[in-house]
Coordinates of C-alpha atoms in Angstrom, one line a residue:
M21 CA 0.0 0.0 0.0
A22 CA 2.8 2.4 0.9
F23 CA 4.6 1.6 -2.4
G24 CA 1.4 2.4 -4.3
H25 CA 0.8 5.7 -2.5
S26 CA 4.4 6.7 -3.2
F27 CA 3.6 6.9 -6.9
L28 CA 1.0 9.6 -6.2
A29 CA 3.7 11.6 -4.5
M30 CA 5.8 11.2 -7.6
S31 CA 3.2 13.0 -9.7
G32 CA 5.0 16.3 -8.9
E33 CA 8.2 14.9 -10.6
E34 CA 6.1 13.9 -13.6
S35 CA 5.1 17.5 -14.0
L36 CA 8.7 18.3 -15.0
A37 CA 8.2 16.4 -18.2
Q38 CA 5.4 18.8 -19.1
V39 CA 7.5 22.0 -18.5
N40 CA 10.7 20.6 -19.8
R41 CA 10.5 22.9 -22.9
E42 CA 10.3 26.0 -20.6
L43 CA 13.3 25.1 -18.4
E44 CA 16.0 27.8 -18.6
Y45 CA 19.7 27.2 -19.5
P46 CA 21.6 25.2 -18.2
K47 CA 18.6 22.8 -18.6
H48 CA 20.0 19.7 -17.1
R49 CA 21.3 21.5 -14.0
N50 CA 18.0 23.3 -13.4
L51 CA 16.1 20.0 -14.0
M52 CA 18.1 18.3 -11.2
K53 CA 17.5 21.3 -8.9
A54 CA 13.8 21.3 -9.5
G55 CA 13.6 17.5 -9.1
M56 CA 15.4 17.7 -5.8
V57 CA 13.1 20.5 -4.5
I58 CA 10.0 18.5 -5.4
F59 CA 11.5 15.3 -3.8
V60 CA 12.4 17.1 -0.5
Y61 CA 9.1 18.9 -0.3
S62 CA 7.0 15.8 -1.0
L63 CA 9.1 13.7 1.5
L64 CA 8.9 16.2 4.3
F65 CA 5.4 17.5 3.8
T66 CA 3.8 14.0 3.5
S67 CA 5.7 12.4 6.3
L68 CA 5.8 15.3 8.8
V69 CA 2.0 15.9 8.6
S70 CA 1.5 12.2 9.6
F71 CA 4.0 12.4 12.4
F72 CA 2.7 15.7 13.8
A73 CA -0.9 14.4 13.6
Y74 CA -0.1 11.4 15.8
A75 CA 2.0 13.4 18.1
I76 CA -0.4 16.4 18.7
I77 CA -4.0 15.1 18.1
P78 CA -5.3 12.9 20.9
D79 CA -6.2 9.3 20.1
N80 CA -9.9 9.7 20.8
V81 CA -10.2 12.8 18.6
R82 CA -7.9 11.8 15.7
P83 CA -10.5 9.8 13.8
Q84 CA -12.6 13.0 13.3
Y85 CA -9.7 14.4 11.3
F86 CA -8.6 11.5 9.1
D87 CA -9.9 13.5 6.1
N88 CA -8.0 16.6 7.1
L89 CA -5.1 16.0 9.4
I90 CA -3.7 19.5 9.1
S91 CA -6.9 21.0 10.4
G92 CA -6.8 18.6 13.3
I93 CA -3.2 19.7 14.1
A94 CA -4.3 23.4 14.0
M95 CA -7.2 22.8 16.4
N96 CA -5.2 20.8 18.9
L97 CA -2.2 23.2 19.3
A98 CA -1.6 24.8 22.6
G99 CA -3.0 28.3 22.8
P100 CA -6.2 30.5 22.9
F101 CA -9.1 29.3 20.8
S102 CA -9.3 32.5 18.8
L103 CA -5.7 32.0 17.6
K104 CA -6.5 28.4 16.6
L105 CA -9.4 29.7 14.5
I106 CA -7.1 32.2 12.8
F107 CA -4.6 29.4 12.1
Q108 CA -7.4 27.3 10.7
A109 CA -8.4 30.1 8.4
F110 CA -4.8 30.4 7.3
I111 CA -4.7 26.7 6.5
V112 CA -7.9 27.1 4.3
I113 CA -6.3 29.9 2.4
V114 CA -3.0 28.1 1.9
G115 CA -5.0 25.0 0.8
F116 CA -6.9 27.0 -1.7
L117 CA -3.7 28.4 -3.2
M118 CA -2.1 25.0 -3.3
L119 CA -5.1 23.5 -5.1
A120 CA -5.2 26.4 -7.5
G121 CA -1.6 25.8 -8.3
A122 CA -2.4 22.1 -8.8
V123 CA -5.2 23.1 -11.2
N124 CA -2.9 25.4 -13.1
T125 CA -0.3 22.6 -13.3
A126 CA -2.9 20.3 -14.7
I127 CA -3.8 22.9 -17.3
I128 CA -0.2 23.3 -18.3
G129 CA 0.5 19.6 -18.4
S130 CA -2.7 18.8 -20.4
N131 CA -2.0 21.6 -22.8
G132 CA 1.6 20.2 -23.4
V133 CA 0.3 16.7 -24.0
L134 CA -2.4 17.9 -26.4
N135 CA 0.1 20.1 -28.3
R136 CA 2.3 17.0 -28.7
V137 CA -0.7 15.0 -29.9
S138 CA -1.5 17.7 -32.4
E139 CA 2.1 18.0 -33.6
D140 CA 2.0 14.2 -34.3
G141 CA -0.9 14.7 -36.6
V142 CA -3.6 13.2 -34.3
L143 CA -5.5 16.4 -33.5
T144 CA -6.1 19.0 -36.3
D145 CA -4.1 22.2 -36.4
W146 CA -7.3 24.1 -35.5
F147 CA -6.8 23.2 -31.9
R148 CA -3.2 24.7 -31.9
A149 CA -4.1 28.0 -33.5
P150 CA -2.4 30.7 -31.4
H151 CA -4.4 33.6 -29.8
R152 CA -3.9 36.8 -31.8
R153 CA -2.9 38.8 -28.8
Y154 CA -1.4 36.4 -26.3
G155 CA 0.0 33.7 -28.6
T156 CA -1.4 30.9 -26.5
T157 CA -3.2 27.8 -27.7
Y158 CA -6.4 29.2 -26.2
R159 CA -8.7 26.6 -27.8
M160 CA -6.9 23.7 -26.1
I161 CA -6.8 25.7 -22.8
N162 CA -10.6 26.4 -23.0
L163 CA -11.3 22.7 -23.7
I164 CA -9.2 21.6 -20.7
V165 CA -10.9 24.0 -18.3
I166 CA -14.4 22.9 -19.6
L167 CA -13.4 19.3 -19.0
Q168 CA -12.1 20.1 -15.5
L169 CA -15.5 21.8 -14.6
L170 CA -17.4 18.8 -16.1
T171 CA -15.3 16.4 -14.0
I172 CA -16.0 18.3 -10.8
I173 CA -19.8 18.5 -11.6
G174 CA -20.0 14.9 -12.6
S175 CA -18.3 13.7 -9.4
R176 CA -20.3 16.2 -7.3
G177 CA -17.1 17.2 -5.7
N178 CA -16.6 13.8 -4.1
V179 CA -12.9 13.9 -3.1
Y180 CA -12.8 10.1 -2.8
V181 CA -14.0 9.6 -6.4
L182 CA -11.7 12.3 -7.7
G183 CA -8.8 10.9 -5.7
E184 CA -9.3 7.4 -7.1
A185 CA -9.7 8.7 -10.6
Y186 CA -6.5 10.8 -10.1
A187 CA -4.6 7.7 -8.9
F188 CA -5.9 5.7 -11.9
G189 CA -4.6 8.4 -14.3
V190 CA -1.2 8.8 -12.6
I191 CA -0.4 5.1 -12.3
W192 CA -1.5 4.1 -15.8
S193 CA 0.3 7.1 -17.2
F194 CA 3.5 6.1 -15.6
A195 CA 3.0 2.5 -16.7
F196 CA 2.5 3.3 -20.4
K197 CA 5.3 5.8 -20.4
G198 CA 7.6 3.1 -19.0
L199 CA 6.5 0.7 -21.7
A200 CA 6.9 3.4 -24.4
V201 CA 10.5 4.1 -23.3
L202 CA 11.3 0.4 -23.2
V203 CA 9.9 -0.2 -26.7
L204 CA 11.7 2.9 -28.0
R205 CA 15.1 1.5 -26.7
F206 CA 14.7 -1.3 -29.2
K207 CA 13.1 0.6 -32.1
D208 CA 15.5 3.6 -32.0
R209 CA 19.1 2.5 -31.4
R210 CA 20.7 5.9 -31.9
P211 CA 23.2 7.1 -29.3
R212 CA 21.6 8.8 -26.2
E213 CA 22.9 11.4 -23.9
W214 CA 21.2 9.7 -20.9
K215 CA 20.2 6.2 -20.2
V216 CA 18.6 4.3 -17.3
P217 CA 21.4 2.2 -15.8
F218 CA 21.7 -1.6 -15.7
N219 CA 22.1 -2.4 -19.3
I220 CA 23.8 -5.6 -20.5
S221 CA 25.1 -6.5 -24.0
L222 CA 24.1 -9.9 -25.3
G223 CA 25.0 -11.0 -28.9
G224 CA 25.5 -7.4 -30.1
N225 CA 22.2 -6.3 -28.6
E226 CA 21.7 -4.2 -25.5
I227 CA 19.2 -5.5 -23.0
P228 CA 17.7 -2.7 -20.8
L229 CA 17.2 -4.6 -17.5
G230 CA 16.7 -1.4 -15.6
L231 CA 13.9 -0.2 -17.8
G232 CA 12.3 -3.6 -17.9
V233 CA 12.2 -3.8 -14.1
I234 CA 10.8 -0.3 -13.8
A235 CA 8.1 -1.1 -16.4
A236 CA 7.2 -4.3 -14.7
L237 CA 6.8 -2.6 -11.3
L238 CA 4.7 0.1 -12.8
F239 CA 2.3 -2.4 -14.5
S240 CA 2.1 -4.4 -11.3
V241 CA 0.9 -1.4 -9.3
A242 CA -1.4 -0.4 -12.1
G243 CA -2.9 -3.9 -12.2
I244 CA -3.6 -3.9 -8.5
N245 CA -5.2 -0.4 -8.8
L246 CA -7.4 -1.8 -11.7
I247 CA -8.6 -4.7 -9.6
T248 CA -9.2 -2.9 -6.3
K249 CA -10.6 0.4 -7.3
Q250 CA -14.0 -0.2 -9.0
V251 CA -15.1 3.4 -9.4
A252 CA -11.7 4.6 -10.7
T253 CA -11.5 1.7 -13.1
I254 CA -14.9 2.3 -14.6
S255 CA -14.5 6.1 -14.9
G256 CA -10.9 5.8 -16.1
I257 CA -11.6 3.2 -18.8
A258 CA -14.7 5.2 -20.0
F259 CA -12.6 8.4 -20.1
T260 CA -9.8 6.6 -22.0
L261 CA -12.2 5.1 -24.6
I262 CA -14.0 8.4 -25.2
F263 CA -10.7 10.2 -25.9
F264 CA -9.3 7.3 -27.9
I265 CA -12.4 7.5 -30.2
I266 CA -12.0 11.3 -30.5
F267 CA -8.3 11.0 -31.3
L268 CA -8.9 8.2 -33.8
V269 CA -11.6 10.2 -35.7
S270 CA -9.4 13.3 -35.7
E271 CA -6.4 11.4 -37.0
R272 CA -8.5 10.0 -39.9
I273 CA -9.7 13.5 -40.8
N274 CA -6.1 14.8 -40.8
E275 CA -4.9 11.9 -43.0
R276 CA -7.7 12.5 -45.5
K277 CA -6.7 16.2 -45.7
R278 CA -3.0 15.4 -46.2
G279 CA -3.7 12.7 -48.8
A280 CA -0.5 11.0 -49.9
A281 CA 1.7 13.7 -48.3
A282 CA 3.8 12.6 -45.3
H283 CA 3.1 14.3 -42.0
V284 CA 5.6 16.9 -40.9
E285 CA 5.7 18.2 -37.3
V286 CA 5.6 22.0 -37.2
D287 CA 4.8 24.6 -34.5
Q288 CA 2.2 27.2 -34.8
F289 CA 3.4 30.8 -34.7
R290 CA 1.6 34.1 -34.0
L291 CA 2.6 36.7 -36.6
Q292 CA 3.2 40.4 -35.6
P293 CA 3.7 42.5 -38.8
Q294 CA 5.7 45.6 -38.2
E295 CA 6.4 48.5 -40.6
I296 CA 9.9 49.1 -39.3
I297 CA 12.6 47.0 -37.6
S298 CA 13.9 48.4 -34.4
N299 CA 14.8 47.3 -30.9
E300 CA 11.4 48.4 -29.7
T301 CA 9.3 46.5 -32.3
V302 CA 11.4 43.3 -32.2
E303 CA 11.7 43.7 -28.4
V304 CA 15.5 43.0 -28.2
R305 CA 18.3 44.8 -26.4
P306 CA 21.2 46.6 -28.3
G307 CA 24.3 44.4 -28.6
N308 CA 22.3 41.4 -29.6
A309 CA 23.4 38.5 -31.8
L310 CA 21.8 38.0 -35.2
C311 CA 21.7 34.5 -36.7
L312 CA 20.8 33.9 -40.3
V313 CA 18.8 30.9 -41.4
R314 CA 17.4 29.6 -44.7
D315 CA 17.9 25.9 -45.1
Y316 CA 16.3 23.8 -42.3
N317 CA 18.7 21.0 -43.0
T318 CA 21.8 23.0 -42.2
L319 CA 21.4 24.6 -38.8
D320 CA 24.7 23.8 -37.2
H321 CA 25.5 27.5 -37.0
V322 CA 22.3 28.0 -35.0
R323 CA 23.6 25.4 -32.5
K324 CA 26.9 27.2 -32.3
A325 CA 25.2 30.6 -31.8
L326 CA 23.1 29.0 -29.0
D327 CA 26.2 27.6 -27.4
V328 CA 28.1 30.8 -27.2
T329 CA 25.3 33.3 -26.5
H330 CA 24.1 33.7 -22.9
T331 CA 20.5 34.8 -23.8
G332 CA 20.0 36.0 -20.2
K333 CA 22.5 38.8 -21.0
R334 CA 22.2 39.1 -24.8
D335 CA 19.3 38.5 -27.0
L336 CA 19.6 36.1 -29.9
V337 CA 17.6 37.0 -33.0
V338 CA 17.1 34.3 -35.7
M339 CA 16.3 35.9 -39.0
T340 CA 15.4 34.7 -42.5
V341 CA 15.1 36.8 -45.6
Q342 CA 12.0 36.3 -47.7
V343 CA 13.3 37.1 -51.2
M344 CA 10.7 39.2 -53.1
K345 CA 11.2 39.2 -56.9
G346 CA 9.2 40.0 -60.0
P347 CA 7.5 43.0 -61.5
D348 CA 4.8 43.1 -58.8
T349 CA 7.2 43.2 -55.9
G350 CA 6.7 46.1 -53.6
Y351 CA 7.5 47.2 -50.0
E352 CA 4.0 47.9 -48.8
N353 CA 0.9 45.8 -48.0
I354 CA 2.8 42.5 -48.3
G355 CA 0.4 39.7 -47.2
E356 CA 1.2 37.4 -44.3
Q357 CA 0.8 34.4 -46.6
H358 CA 3.7 35.7 -48.7
L359 CA 5.9 36.6 -45.8
F360 CA 5.4 33.4 -43.7
T361 CA 4.8 30.3 -45.9
N362 CA 4.8 26.7 -44.9
Y363 CA 8.6 26.7 -45.5
E364 CA 9.2 29.4 -43.0
Q365 CA 6.9 27.6 -40.6
L366 CA 9.0 24.4 -40.9
L367 CA 12.2 26.3 -40.7
F368 CA 11.3 28.2 -37.5
S369 CA 9.9 25.0 -36.0
R370 CA 13.4 23.4 -36.4
V371 CA 15.0 26.5 -34.9
T372 CA 12.7 26.6 -31.9
S373 CA 13.3 22.8 -31.3
L374 CA 17.0 23.5 -31.1
A375 CA 16.4 26.5 -28.7
E376 CA 14.1 24.4 -26.5
K377 CA 16.7 21.7 -26.3
A378 CA 19.3 24.2 -25.3
G379 CA 16.9 25.9 -22.8
K380 CA 17.4 29.3 -24.4
H381 CA 15.1 32.0 -25.7
V382 CA 15.3 33.2 -29.3
D383 CA 13.4 35.9 -31.2
L384 CA 12.2 35.0 -34.7
L385 CA 12.2 37.5 -37.6
V386 CA 11.2 37.4 -41.3
V387 CA 12.4 40.3 -43.4
P388 CA 11.2 40.8 -47.0
S389 CA 13.8 42.1 -49.5
S390 CA 15.0 41.8 -53.0
N391 CA 18.7 41.6 -51.8
I392 CA 19.7 39.2 -49.1
F393 CA 22.9 40.9 -48.1
E394 CA 21.4 44.4 -47.9
A395 CA 18.5 43.0 -45.8
I396 CA 21.1 41.5 -43.4
A397 CA 23.1 44.7 -43.1
H398 CA 20.1 46.9 -42.6
T399 CA 18.6 44.6 -40.0
A400 CA 21.9 44.4 -38.1
A401 CA 22.1 48.2 -38.1
H402 CA 18.5 48.8 -37.0
L403 CA 18.8 46.3 -34.2
D404 CA 22.3 47.5 -33.2
S405 CA 23.6 43.9 -33.4
A406 CA 27.1 43.1 -32.2
D407 CA 27.5 39.7 -33.9
I408 CA 26.1 38.1 -37.1
W409 CA 26.2 34.3 -37.4
A410 CA 25.8 32.4 -40.7
G411 CA 26.4 29.0 -42.0
R412 CA 28.8 28.1 -44.8
S413 CA 27.3 28.9 -48.2
S414 CA 27.1 26.1 -50.8
V415 CA 28.2 28.6 -53.6
L416 CA 30.3 31.2 -51.8
T417 CA 33.4 30.9 -49.7
P418 CA 33.4 32.5 -46.2
E419 CA 35.6 35.3 -47.6
E420 CA 33.1 36.0 -50.4
Q421 CA 30.2 35.9 -47.9
A422 CA 32.1 38.4 -45.7
K423 CA 32.9 40.6 -48.7
R424 CA 29.2 40.7 -49.8
I425 CA 28.1 41.6 -46.3
G426 CA 30.9 44.1 -45.9
E427 CA 29.9 45.9 -49.2
A428 CA 26.3 46.1 -48.0
W429 CA 27.4 47.4 -44.7
E430 CA 29.5 50.1 -46.2
S431 CA 26.6 51.2 -48.4
L432 CA 24.5 52.0 -45.3
P433 CA 23.7 55.7 -45.1
N434 CA 24.1 55.8 -41.3
R435 CA 26.3 53.0 -40.0
P436 CA 26.3 52.4 -36.3
K437 CA 29.5 53.1 -34.4
R438 CA 29.5 49.6 -32.8
Q439 CA 32.0 47.2 -34.2
V440 CA 30.1 44.2 -35.7
S441 CA 31.7 40.7 -36.0
F442 CA 30.6 38.3 -38.8
H443 CA 31.0 34.6 -38.0
V444 CA 30.8 31.8 -40.6
V445 CA 30.4 28.3 -39.1
E446 CA 31.9 25.5 -41.1
P447 CA 30.3 22.1 -41.4
D448 CA 33.1 20.6 -39.2
G449 CA 32.4 23.1 -36.4
G450 CA 35.2 25.6 -37.2
V451 CA 34.4 29.3 -37.2
D452 CA 35.8 31.9 -39.6
D453 CA 35.6 35.4 -38.0
F454 CA 35.4 38.7 -39.9
S455 CA 34.9 42.3 -38.9
L456 CA 32.5 44.7 -40.7
G457 CA 33.3 48.3 -41.3
A458 CA 36.3 50.1 -39.7
H459 CA 38.1 47.9 -37.3
A460 CA 41.6 47.3 -36.0
P461 CA 43.6 45.0 -38.4
K462 CA 45.1 41.8 -37.3
L463 CA 48.8 42.5 -37.5
A464 CA 51.4 39.8 -38.2
D465 CA 54.3 39.4 -35.8
D466 CA 56.7 41.0 -38.4
D467 CA 54.5 44.0 -38.6
V468 CA 54.4 44.5 -34.9
E469 CA 58.2 44.1 -34.7
L470 CA 58.7 46.7 -37.5
I471 CA 56.5 49.2 -35.7
H472 CA 58.4 48.6 -32.4
C473 CA 61.8 49.0 -34.2
L474 CA 60.7 52.3 -35.7
W475 CA 59.5 53.5 -32.3
L476 CA 62.8 52.6 -30.7
D477 CA 64.7 54.4 -33.4
A478 CA 62.5 57.5 -33.1
T479 CA 62.6 57.7 -29.3
K480 CA 66.4 58.0 -29.4
E481 CA 66.0 61.6 -30.7
S482 CA 65.8 64.5 -28.2
G483 CA 62.3 65.3 -26.9
M484 CA 60.8 62.1 -28.3
N485 CA 60.5 60.2 -25.0
D486 CA 56.7 60.4 -24.9
L487 CA 56.2 59.1 -28.4
H488 CA 53.7 56.2 -28.6
H489 CA 53.5 53.3 -31.1
R490 CA 50.2 54.8 -32.3
E491 CA 51.9 57.9 -33.5
I492 CA 54.2 55.8 -35.6
V493 CA 51.3 54.1 -37.3
A494 CA 49.4 57.4 -37.7
L495 CA 52.3 59.0 -39.4
A496 CA 52.8 56.0 -41.8
L497 CA 49.1 56.0 -42.7
A498 CA 49.1 59.8 -43.3
R499 CA 52.1 59.4 -45.6
L500 CA 50.4 56.6 -47.5
A501 CA 47.2 58.7 -47.9
E502 CA 49.2 61.5 -49.4
E503 CA 51.0 59.2 -51.8
M504 CA 47.7 57.5 -52.9
K505 CA 46.5 61.0 -53.9
G506 CA 49.7 62.0 -55.8
K507 CA 51.9 60.8 -58.6
E508 CA 53.1 57.7 -56.6
R509 CA 49.6 56.1 -56.5
R510 CA 50.4 53.6 -59.2
Q511 CA 53.7 52.6 -57.4
M512 CA 51.8 52.2 -54.1
I513 CA 49.1 50.0 -55.8
E514 CA 51.8 47.8 -57.3
R515 CA 53.5 47.3 -53.9
M516 CA 50.1 46.5 -52.3
R517 CA 49.6 43.9 -55.1
D518 CA 53.0 42.4 -54.4
L519 CA 52.1 42.0 -50.7
L520 CA 48.7 40.5 -51.6
N521 CA 50.3 37.9 -54.0
K522 CA 52.9 37.0 -51.3
R523 CA 50.1 36.3 -48.8
R524 CA 48.1 34.2 -51.3
R525 CA 51.2 32.1 -52.2
R526 CA 51.8 31.6 -48.5
E527 CA 48.3 30.5 -47.9
E528 CA 48.4 28.2 -50.8
K529 CA 51.5 26.5 -49.4
E530 CA 49.8 26.1 -46.0
V531 CA 46.8 24.5 -47.6
A532 CA 48.9 22.2 -49.7
K533 CA 50.9 21.2 -46.6
D534 CA 47.7 20.4 -44.7
N535 CA 46.4 18.2 -47.5
E536 CA 49.6 16.1 -47.6

């Protein structure tokens, strides 16, 4: 009996599965903390109430409070009767708040389950349509609240009936989840980050003993509950059959609508059209990171941007450009159906899946434009972005990508003063870094040594003790600027070309050496 009741206390842990998508980064650490808080609270609250009840409430009075031990504890404390009544009222208020939280948790958990069912193609997308103002799946939430009210009315508020029905749902939910994880271990043999321990290898196959024992224990408890709880069994089976029929009919309707097309899991998004792009309209802070996406099959750079960006301190904006071409292309009154097609919906669904797995928040943005690079430059300028992340192009080298972005950046009428870094993520995980606009060059060791030697030579002269290396560079640049405007321009260009050719030959030798 104690073992069976312990599963009801574990229902708080089960709620973590429903809110897993909302856990903040670092997700695993926060998940462990939340689990420990729930475990300690359930252990102490459940056990201490029983101990205090037997220690404080007299034996001859205790049976009157079997349904509400906390109330019995309050009424049998030492002190004036008026203070006991105040404490009793406090317990009622706290109990109301706790039950309200339980109802809210039930709504969140049920909404998460129904969203997953809809994403799998069982429920129609009509249920997941977001609210125009709040962006919530309001139809599902309304349906859940109506079912909660019908359950209370149907049971006439009988706590025993509700408790038995709740036990039926919790135990059988655990049992089928244990079975599902066990079956998935055999059907999906891909590497996993986490596994239930006690696995043995036999003939090249992994036998999950730990999962098998857990599933067997869960089904044994569920079976005992099925046999001993008549009311819960009848109501639970009826509830299950009704929803099974509803889900089956809905799935058939979805399959008929899709026809021969395969089902693709996509999220539902609430669109907020804006005339201009700014920190206020997009609701991001200056100094954010801008990540460019187009192909939902190549999102390694999104993972990299999520890894290196602390979204609690800097916002991460994921942007795609909707290329507008043709004679009817304009910049006003662009319909939502042209800006956000099924492709963008699938693309952003993959992006949000990566963000949820990382436990980080991203802001999504679609920008219409006839020129991709100009759209990127203008967006980065308007959002005052500090970093731009992109994947390796299939037709352009990273240097060519940086050149195109740089040209678009230089053509901006009012460039921000902030230095912007452009990062191209290679398929192997390497990153090529570039700087947009005016920035300090990366000097070679020989260049730094030459500047230092010139400084040493100049400081030997009288009155030159306070000369800095910067003045040496400034003088050289000023002299070069004069020569570029005068008769020696051609000679300077040729010398620059010689330096460029030397660098190219050196880079070619390094590449050839790496390929050997």
